[in-house]
């Protein structure tokens, strides 16, 4: 069900009940007209009902869903019973008293439906009264019968009628999911009210609207300020608009005590000194609201219980609201829950920012007041807020612990927007989770050894003229129970000062945060020997005149044109993070660090950074960042002693326009986050150089990286862009990725060089490269302008290669693999020399196939297999002895000689062509096994020499052997082929003893025979 209040909501201030209602006997004395007889002169004016009386019993049999009965008097003596028999639980009987006397109910009233009683003269439920109905409205406000019958439940104070009261001293029992409304200018409960899963509302006001929605929900509005005092049944002015000194129980439901009064009509508008219970029934605890409106006091010295102690139950909600709110000694608020703490709002919600919750001007919590929002077994601690706009005094106890078996600590705020006096106890610990946070939020505060002060403790709601002071003992005690956030609220010039002679020292895993809208000034040391962090965040300057030390992290931020300065002391922590919109440190007075990790950020333009470190530093990570659009810092200086790792945090490192960035590290390495350098970048480290996950690096100019011989360089994140050439001075394994046009200068490393120029981009090698191995990718081409590529391991070229002048590739007994074609730069006829030792050489694609891109000399040296997988066009070809050359690409065309000093195997249809130059086979020539691949050699006037056997291997006989030369063709070994054909004009020397073919042998030129020549055909 929802509720709404016409005016904003408020809270209390006295320590004891301000209303002490007299007994029914005393009331009788003051009101002698009380006859204590059964209801008299009942007249059914609307609807259908029958009234019958028998002895001491009065029965109303109601036939219609709604009925209006006017009574001269509606009283029930202690021995009397009034019974309403109604069509259903939602049926309503409106009983209006038209006589001039108050209603006195001392006996029994029962109904299976809802009963409304209106009497502008007052309503008393005496000590012996027993009420058992589905719903009850007892009010001194009046309602029109036609409005009522049409469902418009609009109650208002009659003109000319004095303010009156509704008092309960008896027992009121409401059926499950029902309601009980006691509404009058003055309302008091001294008895007991029960409404399981229902709603109990005690309201001081002059207007009431009830809305029973068709969906079963119910809303209500109480409005109209009480501007004159209320004379109670004892003839004295009532001291509270709404008072509970008895017991109210609405398990799983809602209890609301709401007042709306002006000026000083009451000592307190709402006062609870009794017990209010809205504990969990099925799921979570219910809701209790004490709201005194925007004038006057709301006070509590009693018990409010919205706990959920059953399995899976969480605590409920308590709101204590008003212009001035007080939780006085004896207050017990329980919003704990087995599976999670509930919510307690006193004086407002978080930082007073919830427009739907009235902010108090003053708030007070006494030394014996206790608020509990613990999670008992599992779940997180709850939320406790104590807020006021002007001044808050807190001397009590708050607990919002995490569950004993799992869960985090809760959140507590104790704030006075202008002034705060905090001298209480707050426990937000968690046995198996994260500790919660305590927020203290005055306008400005000094942390010192002086007593806590900003409001006089002698008189509640009375501020002194002094600014807030937080005692160091109080603060360190709080830091033993939770993280503590002290911040100045509302903007302006609020300053946080740690006074000289007032060190703050604690030992816990809980952290201290100071947050100021203006300056933070630290004049004495802040020290935590535990791992809790120290965070100072200022809207302007952070001024350090003493040391900060913790085993955890230190974070300092200065925004809004502020800077971070330090005149003495050291920052000692596992990690120090500095962020300033202007400078960090001043000329000649750097910020001194003694830390494992430093993040330093300047967010404004034209400011310098001065950071020095103690000599004891080891394994430090330094992250330096300048935001987008900044100019080159004029005199940036950074000295890290004892060994450090430089790195760059997410965001921009240096903007475009900065000419040079130079980093030097002598311990464990460099980690680079998302960074942009407008000029050149140089990074030298004694450890690994790498990137943060998902970070990108953009460098407009040249880059140089040096990680030492034993350390890797990994700059392989997607999105990197090296605009200038990259030089690797030293390193082990190196991985580079670029999105556009990568260029490598000198590379000298001991491990793998893996470079990827990105989609549709070229990779250019501009100088000598020495590496353990290389794996190169350039989707638009790999341009080798270097004269020497030397590796101890494999060389892999995954894309097309374009050769510059005089390229030499050398490995130590390792594979050289070209995954695609190899061409010279256009018209240059650049040669290629590969020396692989015992490693294989593979040219997968065509060689020199591009227009005007034929190679110069092609020299292939391997004692393993050399594979020509595509057509070859070059000035010449030379292979060394000791290996095998597999010619699988169909053709080799040269303008000069072709010399194959090793064994040769032929793929399908091999054709070797020279321009009047020699073709020399220094060893045997075979077909690939079983394939019978042929060989055609056209040498023009060049000689053809086949020194070794041809087709000698088992199943490796050649197909057609065609030898065209006007010079000498020499067959130095036995020949096995499908056929032999020589052209006219030259000489064929058959010196190998035999030529065996399955087909013809045709020698069109002169033939000379060696010893014992045998020609055989099939």
mmCIF file of C-alpha atoms in Angstrom, residues 911-919 935-945 960-970 980-988 1002-1005:
data_model
loop_
_atom_site.group_PDB
_atom_site.id
_atom_site.type_symbol
_atom_site.label_atom_id
_atom_site.label_comp_id
_atom_site.label_asym_id
_atom_site.label_seq_id
_atom_site.Cartn_x
_atom_site.Cartn_y
_atom_site.Cartn_z
ATOM 1 C CA UNK A 911 60.552 -25.125 -68.236
ATOM 2 C CA UNK A 912 63.907 -23.424 -67.726
ATOM 3 C CA UNK A 913 64.643 -20.488 -69.998
ATOM 4 C CA UNK A 914 67.695 -18.248 -70.273
ATOM 5 C CA UNK A 915 68.654 -15.505 -72.651
ATOM 6 C CA UNK A 916 71.713 -17.126 -74.323
ATOM 7 C CA UNK A 917 73.120 -18.127 -70.938
ATOM 8 C CA UNK A 918 74.232 -21.410 -69.498
ATOM 9 C CA UNK A 919 72.051 -23.789 -67.539
ATOM 10 C CA UNK A 935 61.866 -30.880 -68.377
ATOM 11 C CA UNK A 936 62.302 -28.313 -71.138
ATOM 12 C CA UNK A 937 65.444 -26.183 -71.212
ATOM 13 C CA UNK A 938 65.830 -23.343 -73.673
ATOM 14 C CA UNK A 939 69.260 -21.719 -73.352
ATOM 15 C CA UNK A 940 69.631 -20.000 -76.708
ATOM 16 C CA UNK A 941 73.365 -19.876 -77.351
ATOM 17 C CA UNK A 942 74.088 -20.848 -73.776
ATOM 18 C CA UNK A 943 75.394 -24.301 -72.915
ATOM 19 C CA UNK A 944 73.254 -26.877 -71.145
ATOM 20 C CA UNK A 945 74.985 -29.206 -68.702
ATOM 21 C CA UNK A 960 59.778 -35.625 -72.064
ATOM 22 C CA UNK A 961 63.282 -34.185 -71.897
ATOM 23 C CA UNK A 962 63.638 -31.251 -74.330
ATOM 24 C CA UNK A 963 67.040 -29.546 -74.591
ATOM 25 C CA UNK A 964 67.324 -26.469 -76.816
ATOM 26 C CA UNK A 965 70.771 -24.930 -77.212
ATOM 27 C CA UNK A 966 72.869 -23.838 -80.179
ATOM 28 C CA UNK A 967 75.831 -24.419 -77.921
ATOM 29 C CA UNK A 968 76.913 -27.697 -76.359
ATOM 30 C CA UNK A 969 74.403 -29.820 -74.475
ATOM 31 C CA UNK A 970 76.122 -32.286 -72.140
ATOM 32 C CA UNK A 980 64.544 -37.034 -75.558
ATOM 33 C CA UNK A 981 64.584 -34.155 -78.050
ATOM 34 C CA UNK A 982 67.468 -31.803 -78.895
ATOM 35 C CA UNK A 983 67.269 -28.924 -81.350
ATOM 36 C CA UNK A 984 69.427 -28.370 -84.456
ATOM 37 C CA UNK A 985 72.427 -26.078 -84.495
ATOM 38 C CA UNK A 986 74.400 -27.271 -81.513
ATOM 39 C CA UNK A 987 76.193 -30.327 -80.254
ATOM 40 C CA UNK A 988 74.953 -32.974 -77.824
ATOM 41 C CA UNK A 1002 65.570 -37.378 -81.420
ATOM 42 C CA UNK A 1003 68.935 -35.634 -81.668
ATOM 43 C CA UNK A 1004 68.715 -32.857 -84.273
ATOM 44 C CA UNK A 1005 72.182 -31.528 -83.585
#
